[in-house]
Amino acid sequence: MRFTALIPCCLALLNACSLMKEQKKFDARAQGTSTDAAFTQTKRQEPIHPEWLKPSTKPYTLGPGDKIEIEIIGETGTRADTFVTPDSKLYFDLLPGIDVKGKPTTQLREEMEKMLTRYYKQPQVSLTLREVSSQRVWVLGRVNSPGIYPLNRPMRVLDAVTQAGGLFASSFTGTTEELADLSHSFLMRGGKMLPVDFQKLIREGDLSQNIYIEPDDFIYLPSSMTNEIYVLGAVTEPRPVGFMNEMNLITALGRGLGIRPEADLTHVTIVRGSLTEPKIATVNARDIIQGKATNVRLEPGDIVYVPGSGSMSPGGFLHDAINTFTRLVAANEGNSAGAPNATPIGLNLNIGPSSPTQ
């Protein structure tokens, strides 16, 4: 009787032990627990403005490095080629250094003629701009000759890419499709990405995307061979991280070396696809970390943006994510173009929304 009474107790104990063995400690980074996020397809947030498709009517303004040919008409031996100095000064004949920064050649000519009346009778100045160096366009990435080029004539996006030698072609296939990631290519002006769709422009020949370039525009065509995810925003080190097989959101956040105290983990934004018409998903990473929600799978090229608490700009999290991505890439690529051995930027980059002046 005693032995029979012990049987139910033993069975209960064995079942409890079995359940304890089967129960696994929750790991938010575990690959097998990941699912796909609910993405929403967005539409182009800003159109191509008609004025961008017209050459600028603003006169050229002088700056450091510009070469100018100057002569006082009728005065033998006054013809000279001179350069604007790094501090934006121009030196000619008996005149002291003239500050020419931001002045068109017509204004400079008038000022010189007025100043030269101290030494000549009714002087007439001939002034010709021979070389342009102060106004430039940056063309970097998967082009044959990436670099900084003088903007010495009215130039469109395709003109700038052509000046940089065109898209880099594969030595095996002779094509550029697998080398330039046109969906993540962008043009920045004044710290802001313009809505130029490089896929439509280069692959489909849509010339409505072929806008005119302005001084200091930044064009970047990344490599499609890059297997990275960008972890940006309120993380300890905003940066691109190498994509690993079946990578998920929590793993990617960990590769950003930690979350900053002001991070809003309830609105982590994932941007996927074209920068001009991307897909977007907003994920509550806090629930995932606490085991209340399933982890989310990522794909190469995804942008993971962790906003700061209360930092959303009028354009929303999508605007902030793309703006932070383009600013980080432009800063790193521009830094590398000027100093090839420079340390990549990320830690000290301002991850908040851009100001209205940007």
PDB file of C-alpha atoms in Angstrom, residues 82-206:
ATOM      1  CA  THR A  82      46.801  86.052 -60.134  1.00  0.00           C
ATOM      2  CA  PHE A  83      45.139  83.663 -57.705  1.00  0.00           C
ATOM      3  CA  VAL A  84      42.721  84.314 -54.876  1.00  0.00           C
ATOM      4  CA  THR A  85      44.655  83.460 -51.712  1.00  0.00           C
ATOM      5  CA  PRO A  86      43.383  81.040 -49.020  1.00  0.00           C
ATOM      6  CA  ASP A  87      42.165  84.012 -46.979  1.00  0.00           C
ATOM      7  CA  SER A  88      40.119  85.226 -49.992  1.00  0.00           C
ATOM      8  CA  LYS A  89      42.431  88.124 -50.846  1.00  0.00           C
ATOM      9  CA  LEU A  90      43.472  89.273 -54.325  1.00  0.00           C
ATOM     10  CA  TYR A  91      46.696  91.207 -54.974  1.00  0.00           C
ATOM     11  CA  PHE A  92      47.308  93.246 -58.142  1.00  0.00           C
ATOM     12  CA  ASP A  93      49.639  96.060 -59.154  1.00  0.00           C
ATOM     13  CA  LEU A  94      49.918  98.700 -56.413  1.00  0.00           C
ATOM     14  CA  LEU A  95      46.698  97.765 -54.684  1.00  0.00           C
ATOM     15  CA  PRO A  96      46.622  96.244 -51.177  1.00  0.00           C
ATOM     16  CA  GLY A  97      44.930  92.881 -50.698  1.00  0.00           C
ATOM     17  CA  ILE A  98      41.301  93.053 -51.774  1.00  0.00           C
ATOM     18  CA  ASP A  99      38.756  90.829 -50.021  1.00  0.00           C
ATOM     19  CA  VAL A 100      36.929  89.087 -52.878  1.00  0.00           C
ATOM     20  CA  LYS A 101      35.017  86.384 -50.984  1.00  0.00           C
ATOM     21  CA  GLY A 102      31.488  86.013 -52.322  1.00  0.00           C
ATOM     22  CA  LYS A 103      31.881  88.815 -54.896  1.00  0.00           C
ATOM     23  CA  PRO A 104      31.050  88.400 -58.600  1.00  0.00           C
ATOM     24  CA  THR A 105      33.684  89.525 -61.125  1.00  0.00           C
ATOM     25  CA  THR A 106      31.593  92.568 -62.126  1.00  0.00           C
ATOM     26  CA  GLN A 107      31.608  93.899 -58.557  1.00  0.00           C
ATOM     27  CA  LEU A 108      35.345  93.256 -58.218  1.00  0.00           C
ATOM     28  CA  ARG A 109      36.061  95.109 -61.463  1.00  0.00           C
ATOM     29  CA  GLU A 110      34.156  98.169 -60.294  1.00  0.00           C
ATOM     30  CA  GLU A 111      35.934  98.175 -56.924  1.00  0.00           C
ATOM     31  CA  MET A 112      39.355  97.846 -58.560  1.00  0.00           C
ATOM     32  CA  GLU A 113      38.719 100.683 -61.016  1.00  0.00           C
ATOM     33  CA  LYS A 114      37.702 102.927 -58.123  1.00  0.00           C
ATOM     34  CA  MET A 115      40.791 102.022 -56.075  1.00  0.00           C
ATOM     35  CA  LEU A 116      43.163 102.409 -59.032  1.00  0.00           C
ATOM     36  CA  THR A 117      42.170 106.058 -59.580  1.00  0.00           C
ATOM     37  CA  ARG A 118      44.799 106.837 -56.924  1.00  0.00           C
ATOM     38  CA  TYR A 119      47.509 105.728 -59.362  1.00  0.00           C
ATOM     39  CA  TYR A 120      45.972 105.961 -62.877  1.00  0.00           C
ATOM     40  CA  LYS A 121      43.764 108.420 -64.722  1.00  0.00           C
ATOM     41  CA  GLN A 122      40.321 106.934 -65.454  1.00  0.00           C
ATOM     42  CA  PRO A 123      41.535 103.319 -65.335  1.00  0.00           C
ATOM     43  CA  GLN A 124      39.545 100.630 -67.126  1.00  0.00           C
ATOM     44  CA  VAL A 125      40.115  97.104 -65.889  1.00  0.00           C
ATOM     45  CA  SER A 126      39.834  93.932 -67.970  1.00  0.00           C
ATOM     46  CA  LEU A 127      39.125  90.998 -65.669  1.00  0.00           C
ATOM     47  CA  THR A 128      38.725  87.390 -66.864  1.00  0.00           C
ATOM     48  CA  LEU A 129      38.122  84.295 -64.737  1.00  0.00           C
ATOM     49  CA  ARG A 130      40.557  81.677 -66.083  1.00  0.00           C
ATOM     50  CA  GLU A 131      40.265  78.773 -63.622  1.00  0.00           C
ATOM     51  CA  VAL A 132      37.606  77.809 -61.096  1.00  0.00           C
ATOM     52  CA  SER A 133      38.721  76.133 -57.883  1.00  0.00           C
ATOM     53  CA  SER A 134      36.570  77.520 -55.087  1.00  0.00           C
ATOM     54  CA  GLN A 135      33.259  76.012 -56.212  1.00  0.00           C
ATOM     55  CA  ARG A 136      33.309  72.235 -56.234  1.00  0.00           C
ATOM     56  CA  VAL A 137      31.152  69.134 -56.327  1.00  0.00           C
ATOM     57  CA  TRP A 138      31.912  65.891 -54.459  1.00  0.00           C
ATOM     58  CA  VAL A 139      31.397  62.646 -56.406  1.00  0.00           C
ATOM     59  CA  LEU A 140      32.340  59.609 -54.322  1.00  0.00           C
ATOM     60  CA  GLY A 141      31.642  55.894 -54.169  1.00  0.00           C
ATOM     61  CA  ARG A 142      31.501  53.383 -57.031  1.00  0.00           C
ATOM     62  CA  VAL A 143      32.705  55.654 -59.823  1.00  0.00           C
ATOM     63  CA  ASN A 144      35.946  55.211 -61.748  1.00  0.00           C
ATOM     64  CA  SER A 145      37.589  58.373 -60.411  1.00  0.00           C
ATOM     65  CA  PRO A 146      35.950  59.426 -57.127  1.00  0.00           C
ATOM     66  CA  GLY A 147      36.993  62.848 -55.969  1.00  0.00           C
ATOM     67  CA  ILE A 148      36.258  66.565 -55.688  1.00  0.00           C
ATOM     68  CA  TYR A 149      35.707  68.346 -59.005  1.00  0.00           C
ATOM     69  CA  PRO A 150      35.569  72.047 -59.927  1.00  0.00           C
ATOM     70  CA  LEU A 151      32.126  73.330 -60.797  1.00  0.00           C
ATOM     71  CA  ASN A 152      33.292  75.427 -63.735  1.00  0.00           C
ATOM     72  CA  ARG A 153      30.140  75.284 -65.843  1.00  0.00           C
ATOM     73  CA  PRO A 154      26.434  74.502 -65.489  1.00  0.00           C
ATOM     74  CA  MET A 155      26.385  70.824 -64.586  1.00  0.00           C
ATOM     75  CA  ARG A 156      23.692  68.219 -63.958  1.00  0.00           C
ATOM     76  CA  VAL A 157      23.892  65.047 -61.867  1.00  0.00           C
ATOM     77  CA  LEU A 158      24.774  62.851 -64.867  1.00  0.00           C
ATOM     78  CA  ASP A 159      27.431  65.371 -65.956  1.00  0.00           C
ATOM     79  CA  ALA A 160      29.054  65.131 -62.521  1.00  0.00           C
ATOM     80  CA  VAL A 161      29.004  61.307 -62.568  1.00  0.00           C
ATOM     81  CA  THR A 162      30.487  61.349 -66.077  1.00  0.00           C
ATOM     82  CA  GLN A 163      33.218  63.779 -64.999  1.00  0.00           C
ATOM     83  CA  ALA A 164      34.133  61.278 -62.280  1.00  0.00           C
ATOM     84  CA  GLY A 165      34.632  58.622 -64.966  1.00  0.00           C
ATOM     85  CA  GLY A 166      31.166  57.085 -64.828  1.00  0.00           C
ATOM     86  CA  LEU A 167      30.028  54.164 -62.714  1.00  0.00           C
ATOM     87  CA  PHE A 168      32.659  51.571 -61.918  1.00  0.00           C
ATOM     88  CA  ALA A 169      32.185  48.563 -64.205  1.00  0.00           C
ATOM     89  CA  SER A 170      32.866  44.926 -63.389  1.00  0.00           C
ATOM     90  CA  SER A 171      35.933  43.532 -65.154  1.00  0.00           C
ATOM     91  CA  PHE A 172      34.045  40.230 -65.492  1.00  0.00           C
ATOM     92  CA  THR A 173      30.687  41.302 -66.888  1.00  0.00           C
ATOM     93  CA  GLY A 174      31.289  44.880 -68.040  1.00  0.00           C
ATOM     94  CA  THR A 175      28.159  45.994 -66.198  1.00  0.00           C
ATOM     95  CA  THR A 176      27.648  48.290 -63.222  1.00  0.00           C
ATOM     96  CA  GLU A 177      24.415  46.888 -61.784  1.00  0.00           C
ATOM     97  CA  GLU A 178      26.080  44.672 -59.182  1.00  0.00           C
ATOM     98  CA  LEU A 179      28.626  47.311 -58.155  1.00  0.00           C
ATOM     99  CA  ALA A 180      26.629  50.491 -57.496  1.00  0.00           C
ATOM    100  CA  ASP A 181      23.759  50.349 -55.007  1.00  0.00           C
ATOM    101  CA  LEU A 182      21.505  52.885 -56.700  1.00  0.00           C
ATOM    102  CA  SER A 183      18.725  52.419 -54.125  1.00  0.00           C
ATOM    103  CA  HIS A 184      21.016  53.826 -51.403  1.00  0.00           C
ATOM    104  CA  SER A 185      22.724  56.459 -53.581  1.00  0.00           C
ATOM    105  CA  PHE A 186      21.998  60.059 -52.660  1.00  0.00           C
ATOM    106  CA  LEU A 187      22.728  63.728 -53.280  1.00  0.00           C
ATOM    107  CA  MET A 188      23.162  66.080 -50.319  1.00  0.00           C
ATOM    108  CA  ARG A 189      22.903  69.860 -50.452  1.00  0.00           C
ATOM    109  CA  GLY A 190      23.445  72.036 -47.417  1.00  0.00           C
ATOM    110  CA  GLY A 191      23.314  69.019 -45.083  1.00  0.00           C
ATOM    111  CA  LYS A 192      19.998  67.790 -46.493  1.00  0.00           C
ATOM    112  CA  MET A 193      19.300  64.890 -48.851  1.00  0.00           C
ATOM    113  CA  LEU A 194      17.501  65.911 -52.024  1.00  0.00           C
ATOM    114  CA  PRO A 195      14.892  63.443 -53.380  1.00  0.00           C
ATOM    115  CA  VAL A 196      16.885  62.371 -56.452  1.00  0.00           C
ATOM    116  CA  ASP A 197      16.042  58.756 -57.348  1.00  0.00           C
ATOM    117  CA  PHE A 198      19.268  57.329 -58.798  1.00  0.00           C
ATOM    118  CA  GLN A 199      17.584  54.078 -59.839  1.00  0.00           C
ATOM    119  CA  LYS A 200      15.133  55.972 -62.010  1.00  0.00           C
ATOM    120  CA  LEU A 201      17.809  58.334 -63.319  1.00  0.00           C
ATOM    121  CA  ILE A 202      20.579  55.880 -64.207  1.00  0.00           C
ATOM    122  CA  ARG A 203      18.774  52.584 -64.741  1.00  0.00           C
ATOM    123  CA  GLU A 204      15.502  53.841 -66.216  1.00  0.00           C
ATOM    124  CA  GLY A 205      16.739  57.045 -67.881  1.00  0.00           C
ATOM    125  CA  ASP A 206      14.242  59.299 -66.096  1.00  0.00           C
TER     126      ASP A 206
END
